[in-house]
Structures are given as C-alpha cells and as structure tokens.
Tab-separated table of C-alpha atoms and ligand atoms in Angstrom:
chain	number	residue	atom	x	y	z
O	1	UNK	CA	-11.705	12.263	-4.009
O	2	UNK	CA	-11.754	10.240	-0.498
O	3	UNK	CA	-8.165	9.664	0.717
O	4	UNK	CA	-7.034	5.828	0.926
O	5	UNK	CA	-5.758	4.522	3.944
O	6	UNK	CA	-4.355	1.073	3.591
O	7	UNK	CA	-2.890	-1.245	6.016
O	8	UNK	CA	-0.211	-3.640	5.113
O	9	UNK	CA	-0.246	-6.409	7.720
O	10	UNK	CA	3.148	-8.079	6.273
O	11	UNK	CA	3.826	-11.473	8.206
O	12	UNK	CA	1.605	-10.838	11.191
O	13	UNK	CA	-1.872	-12.195	12.047
O	14	UNK	CA	-2.941	-15.739	13.126
O	15	UNK	CA	-6.529	-16.343	12.472
O	16	UNK	CA	-8.001	-15.114	15.870
O	17	UNK	CA	-5.625	-12.013	15.825
O	18	UNK	CA	-7.079	-11.347	12.385
O	19	UNK	CA	-10.390	-11.693	12.965
O	20	UNK	CA	-10.307	-9.635	16.234
O	21	UNK	CA	-9.071	-6.800	14.428
O	22	UNK	CA	-11.403	-7.101	11.572
O	23	UNK	CA	-14.254	-7.183	14.276
O	24	UNK	CA	-12.714	-3.838	15.881
O	25	UNK	CA	-12.477	-2.398	12.240
O	26	UNK	CA	-16.184	-3.530	11.388
O	27	UNK	CA	-17.451	-1.509	14.290
O	28	UNK	CA	-15.053	1.728	14.065
O	29	UNK	CA	-15.420	2.461	10.534
O	30	UNK	CA	-18.750	3.555	10.621
O	31	UNK	CA	-19.340	7.124	9.506
O	32	UNK	CA	-15.555	7.224	7.936
O	33	UNK	CA	-15.418	9.386	4.512
O	34	UNK	CA	-11.860	7.988	3.693
O	35	UNK	CA	-11.694	4.527	1.838
O	36	UNK	CA	-10.351	2.015	3.972
O	37	UNK	CA	-8.129	-1.413	2.874
O	38	UNK	CA	-6.261	-4.136	4.730
O	39	UNK	CA	-3.808	-6.754	3.293
O	40	UNK	CA	-3.572	-9.244	5.395
O	41	UNK	CA	-1.375	-12.433	5.012
O	42	UNK	CA	-2.920	-14.616	2.180
O	43	UNK	CA	-3.505	-17.494	4.790
O	44	UNK	CA	-6.136	-15.395	6.377
O	45	UNK	CA	-7.064	-13.445	3.517
O	46	UNK	CA	-10.502	-15.410	2.390
O	47	UNK	CA	-11.741	-15.169	6.150
O	48	UNK	CA	-10.811	-11.450	6.554
O	49	UNK	CA	-12.596	-10.949	3.329
O	50	UNK	CA	-15.547	-12.808	4.703
O	51	UNK	CA	-15.221	-11.011	8.053
O	52	UNK	CA	-15.144	-7.502	6.456
O	53	UNK	CA	-18.024	-8.261	3.868
O	54	UNK	CA	-20.983	-5.864	3.924
O	55	UNK	CA	-18.451	-3.316	5.158
O	56	UNK	CA	-16.827	-0.595	3.556
O	57	UNK	CA	-13.438	-2.205	4.230
O	58	UNK	CA	-11.655	-3.553	1.027
O	59	UNK	CA	-9.091	-6.373	1.282
O	60	UNK	CA	-5.903	-6.893	-0.729
O	61	UNK	CA	-2.944	-9.487	-1.235
O	62	UNK	CA	0.505	-8.426	-0.741
O	63	UNK	CA	2.339	-9.921	-3.724
O	64	UNK	CA	1.209	-11.769	-6.275
O	65	UNK	CA	3.010	-14.018	-9.129
O	66	UNK	CA	3.179	-12.664	-12.705
O	67	UNK	CA	1.385	-16.019	-14.061
O	68	UNK	CA	-1.957	-16.917	-13.408
O	69	UNK	CA	-0.950	-20.438	-12.510
O	70	UNK	CA	1.232	-23.351	-12.917
O	71	UNK	CA	4.385	-24.919	-11.580
O	72	UNK	CA	5.473	-21.852	-9.291
O	73	UNK	CA	5.902	-23.786	-5.457
O	74	UNK	CA	5.074	-21.306	-2.981
O	75	UNK	CA	3.708	-18.472	-5.284
O	76	UNK	CA	0.219	-17.242	-5.041
O	77	UNK	CA	-1.439	-15.785	-8.476
O	78	UNK	CA	-3.524	-12.768	-8.835
O	79	UNK	CA	-6.701	-14.818	-9.810
O	80	UNK	CA	-6.177	-16.751	-6.766
O	81	UNK	CA	-6.044	-13.636	-4.690
O	82	UNK	CA	-9.196	-12.298	-6.584
O	83	UNK	CA	-10.833	-15.627	-5.954
O	84	UNK	CA	-10.201	-15.553	-2.235
O	85	UNK	CA	-12.149	-12.172	-1.997
O	86	UNK	CA	-9.243	-9.562	-2.924
O	87	UNK	CA	-9.833	-6.267	-4.874
O	88	UNK	CA	-6.088	-4.953	-4.434
O	89	UNK	CA	-2.774	-5.971	-4.368
O	90	UNK	CA	0.655	-4.391	-3.067
O	91	UNK	CA	3.399	-4.948	-5.533
O	92	UNK	CA	7.077	-3.936	-5.642
O	93	UNK	CA	7.047	-3.418	-1.558
O	94	UNK	CA	10.653	-2.456	-0.384
O	95	UNK	CA	10.623	-5.717	1.503
O	96	UNK	CA	10.131	-7.878	-1.947
O	97	UNK	CA	12.559	-5.442	-3.976
O	98	UNK	CA	15.279	-5.312	-1.482
O	99	UNK	CA	14.536	-8.725	0.704
O	100	UNK	CA	13.427	-10.556	-2.543
O	101	UNK	CA	15.802	-8.974	-5.458
O	102	UNK	CA	12.356	-8.081	-7.210
O	103	UNK	CA	13.092	-5.948	-10.034
O	104	UNK	CA	10.984	-3.000	-11.650
O	105	UNK	CA	10.408	-5.156	-14.530
O	106	UNK	CA	9.136	-8.203	-12.231
O	107	UNK	CA	6.786	-5.430	-10.857
O	108	UNK	CA	5.611	-4.224	-13.862
O	109	UNK	CA	4.649	-8.202	-15.057
O	110	UNK	CA	2.772	-8.266	-11.744
O	111	UNK	CA	0.979	-5.201	-12.343
O	112	UNK	CA	-0.341	-6.292	-15.813
O	113	UNK	CA	-1.268	-9.773	-13.855
O	114	UNK	CA	-3.184	-7.914	-11.038
O	115	UNK	CA	-4.977	-6.129	-13.745
O	116	UNK	CA	-6.077	-8.889	-15.828
O	117	UNK	CA	-7.327	-10.446	-12.624
O	118	UNK	CA	-9.250	-7.574	-12.037
O	119	UNK	CA	-7.385	-6.326	-9.099
O	120	UNK	CA	-6.242	-2.721	-8.490
O	121	UNK	CA	-2.193	-2.622	-8.019
O	122	UNK	CA	-0.488	-0.681	-5.622
O	123	UNK	CA	2.815	-0.303	-6.715
O	124	UNK	CA	5.444	0.933	-4.174
O	125	UNK	CA	8.426	2.885	-5.068
O	126	UNK	CA	10.948	4.478	-2.716
O	127	UNK	CA	14.845	5.315	-2.169
O	128	UNK	CA	17.126	3.809	0.387
O	129	UNK	CA	18.859	6.179	2.756
O	130	UNK	CA	22.270	6.041	0.716
O	131	UNK	CA	20.488	6.957	-2.466
O	132	UNK	CA	18.905	9.984	-0.582
O	133	UNK	CA	22.197	10.941	0.803
O	134	UNK	CA	23.959	10.836	-2.556
O	135	UNK	CA	21.168	13.131	-4.005
O	136	UNK	CA	19.819	10.426	-5.873
O	137	UNK	CA	16.460	10.076	-4.673
O	138	UNK	CA	14.480	11.429	-7.410
O	139	UNK	CA	16.310	9.813	-9.763
O	140	UNK	CA	15.622	6.242	-8.231
O	141	UNK	CA	12.008	6.938	-7.522
O	142	UNK	CA	11.415	7.978	-11.370
O	143	UNK	CA	13.140	5.020	-12.719
O	144	UNK	CA	11.307	2.912	-10.649
O	145	UNK	CA	7.941	4.408	-11.663
O	146	UNK	CA	9.073	4.619	-14.999
O	147	UNK	CA	10.023	0.741	-15.374
O	148	UNK	CA	7.412	-0.529	-12.691
O	149	UNK	CA	4.121	0.873	-14.226
O	150	UNK	CA	2.594	-0.670	-17.751
O	151	UNK	CA	1.624	1.720	-20.306
O	152	UNK	CA	-1.509	3.589	-19.262
O	153	UNK	CA	-1.343	2.373	-15.845
O	154	UNK	CA	-4.559	2.380	-13.728
O	155	UNK	CA	-3.807	1.647	-10.267
O	156	UNK	CA	-2.158	2.997	-7.110
O	157	UNK	CA	1.418	4.459	-6.422
O	158	UNK	CA	2.868	4.595	-2.713
O	159	UNK	CA	5.984	6.481	-2.126
O	160	UNK	CA	7.500	4.886	0.742
O	161	UNK	CA	11.255	5.927	1.446
O	162	UNK	CA	13.137	2.496	2.407
O	163	UNK	CA	14.673	4.187	5.372
O	164	UNK	CA	11.465	5.485	6.872
O	165	UNK	CA	9.491	2.059	6.918
O	166	UNK	CA	9.383	0.440	10.188
O	167	UNK	CA	11.820	3.019	11.881
O	168	UNK	CA	9.944	5.813	13.285
O	169	UNK	CA	11.534	8.115	11.125
O	170	UNK	CA	9.230	9.895	8.399
O	171	UNK	CA	10.054	12.202	5.715
O	172	UNK	CA	9.821	16.009	5.812
O	173	UNK	CA	6.809	17.283	4.927
O	174	UNK	CA	8.828	19.450	1.952
O	175	UNK	CA	10.631	16.446	0.840
O	176	UNK	CA	7.236	14.229	0.702
O	177	UNK	CA	5.383	17.501	-1.215
O	178	UNK	CA	8.576	17.476	-3.657
O	179	UNK	CA	8.857	13.574	-4.316
O	180	UNK	CA	4.869	13.496	-4.664
O	181	UNK	CA	4.704	16.189	-7.448
O	182	UNK	CA	7.262	14.560	-9.135
O	183	UNK	CA	5.831	11.160	-9.169
O	184	UNK	CA	2.447	13.414	-9.924
O	185	UNK	CA	4.247	14.471	-13.042
O	186	UNK	CA	5.030	11.270	-14.305
O	187	UNK	CA	2.074	9.275	-13.400
O	188	UNK	CA	-0.624	11.790	-14.120
O	189	UNK	CA	-3.715	13.261	-12.160
O	190	UNK	CA	-5.822	10.129	-12.251
O	191	UNK	CA	-3.446	7.925	-10.145
O	192	UNK	CA	-3.670	8.117	-6.501
O	193	UNK	CA	-0.155	8.690	-4.478
O	194	UNK	CA	-0.045	7.252	-1.113
O	195	UNK	CA	2.702	7.777	1.075
O	196	UNK	CA	3.937	5.347	3.394
O	197	UNK	CA	6.567	5.003	6.243
O	198	UNK	CA	6.001	5.010	9.891
O	199	UNK	CA	2.664	6.942	9.391
O	200	UNK	CA	1.339	7.015	12.997
O	201	UNK	CA	-1.841	8.606	14.501
O	202	UNK	CA	0.393	11.615	15.658
O	203	UNK	CA	1.699	12.607	12.565
O	204	UNK	CA	-0.910	11.320	9.820
O	205	UNK	CA	-2.792	14.554	9.933
O	206	UNK	CA	0.250	16.734	8.651
O	207	UNK	CA	1.204	14.043	6.225
O	208	UNK	CA	-2.159	13.610	4.888
O	209	UNK	CA	-2.350	17.428	4.658
O	210	UNK	CA	0.715	17.462	2.124
O	211	UNK	CA	-0.362	18.480	-1.563
O	212	UNK	CA	-0.610	15.517	-3.784
O	213	UNK	CA	-0.849	12.943	-0.933
O	214	UNK	CA	-3.948	10.992	-1.572
O	215	UNK	CA	-3.714	8.470	1.410
O	216	UNK	CA	-1.036	6.290	3.328
O	217	UNK	CA	-0.054	2.925	3.298
O	218	UNK	CA	0.383	1.770	7.054
O	219	UNK	CA	2.616	-0.846	8.371
O	220	UNK	CA	2.941	-1.340	11.876
O	221	UNK	CA	0.138	1.061	13.078
O	222	UNK	CA	-2.528	-0.972	11.085
O	223	UNK	CA	-2.368	-3.907	13.548
O	224	UNK	CA	-3.707	-1.839	15.970
O	225	UNK	CA	-7.357	-1.014	15.338
O	226	UNK	CA	-7.393	1.942	17.525
O	227	UNK	CA	-4.283	3.551	15.753
O	228	UNK	CA	-5.365	2.583	12.022
O	229	UNK	CA	-8.604	4.047	12.808
O	230	UNK	CA	-6.878	7.374	14.256
O	231	UNK	CA	-5.139	7.618	11.078
O	232	UNK	CA	-8.782	6.833	9.243
O	233	UNK	CA	-10.332	9.979	10.885
O	234	UNK	CA	-7.229	12.213	10.229
O	235	UNK	CA	-8.305	11.170	6.666
O	236	UNK	CA	-11.967	11.698	7.024
O	237	UNK	CA	-12.792	15.338	7.419
O	238	UNK	CA	-15.972	16.057	9.024
O	239	UNK	CA	-16.208	12.446	10.281
O	240	UNK	CA	-17.446	11.999	13.970
O	241	UNK	CA	-14.503	11.692	16.503
J	301	PGA	P1	5.543	0.988	8.669
J	301	PGA	O1	5.320	0.473	7.076
J	301	PGA	O2	4.359	1.876	8.884
J	301	PGA	O3	5.519	0.174	9.741
J	301	PGA	O4	6.826	1.964	8.528
J	301	PGA	C1	4.798	0.707	5.996
J	301	PGA	C2	4.879	-0.137	4.847
J	301	PGA	O5	5.760	-1.035	5.229
J	301	PGA	O6	3.933	-0.317	4.035
C-alpha cells in the first residue's frame, strides 16, 4: 500500500497563498508514488479542489459537524465539504479535543456523518505530555480509539502525541513503533495509521520506516511546498529526487 502524506493547513492560507501552494504541488507531485492530500481551511476548499483537479493530490476538510444541515451557526457539515470538493476530513485533532473540548463521543458521531456524506474520516488520537509522563499513554490512546471509531470503521487513524504537535519534538522511533503496534491491534490491518507531530524533511524518512506507520499528518511543514514535497518523496521509494 502506498503511504499517505496529508497536509493540515490549520487556520492558514488566504486565497493567494493557497493557490500558490497548489501550483507548486501540482508541479511537484508528478512522479510521486505516495498518496498526497491537503486539508485547507473551509474558506478556500472549493478553490483548492479546483486548482488541484486532474492531479493526484486529494483535498480534505479539517472538521465537520455531526448533523448534515440546520441551525448550527458557524459549523460546516460533511455534505458541504463533499459539495466543495473534499474527499477526506480530519476529525478529533488535538486542537479540537483540547482547544474546543471535543469528546471522543462527538468525534465518533462526526466520523459517522463523514461516512454518510462519502468522506473518508482521518481520526486523530494522542496523549498529552502529562499523560505520557504518568505512564498512561497507551491507556489514553486506547480509550480514544475505542470511543472515537464507529463499529466497522473504514477510514484512517492518525497518532499525534499532543506534546509533539508544533513543538519540534517528535516521539522516539521505539515509542512510535510501540504505539502504532498497539493501535493496529485495536483498529485492524485495513486501517492506515499515520504518525503526526513535527514531521519535517529531516526526520520523515526514519519515522515513515517505522513498522505500522502508513504515512504522516503534517502541520507546519505542509505550508511550505518544498518541505511538504520532500516529505512526500521520503514516502515514495523509487521516485525521482
Ligand atoms: P505539526 O502539526 O506538523 O506542525 O507538528 C501536526 C498536526 O497538528 O497535524
């Protein structure tokens, strides 16, 4: 299975920046054997989807509401993302769980809504530094996986230790291997498991080589086309440099 390299632009990207990034990706993605995906802010999603049309780069949202429509001011539904050109949606990112108090039960309802709309959910899980220091990393992640995935889940999981996101710190390869093996037992063979948290061109190759790592979810480095493409090349054995 080719690895999946997904970019999470978070709350970054005015139209001109987003389109410039798409232009660079359109040119640079040629010949890559990994799967590539960008998740821009909802305001530019339709334009990004148009700009990346006829390229192998997929497009996703960063969150969706559990309801398909209705009186939910400020929310964006899964059918809306689909209508704008998305095929994927990130759910339960730590910035939603910790910044907006989202629970695993809500994430699960969103994953079901995403599937109903024809979107592939990318469900994020990960422990905080305090939880890891207390020896509870696997228990926390195991609980998040158990409670966030609908029965018979088809989609993608992303293990993102909260303390590694945007900090420049990455989990050690042995810790990544142990956590991914643990998640694999719960999620099964068919669910790709991405690693996320400060993945950069310099550490991508070694992280992507860890057993049960099926790709990466990239924040900061996905805003720079050269860095994002360098990570994508690390996930594309045999592709031209
Ligand atoms: P980062 O973010 O690569 O900037 O650490 C990863 C993420 O939040 O998905």
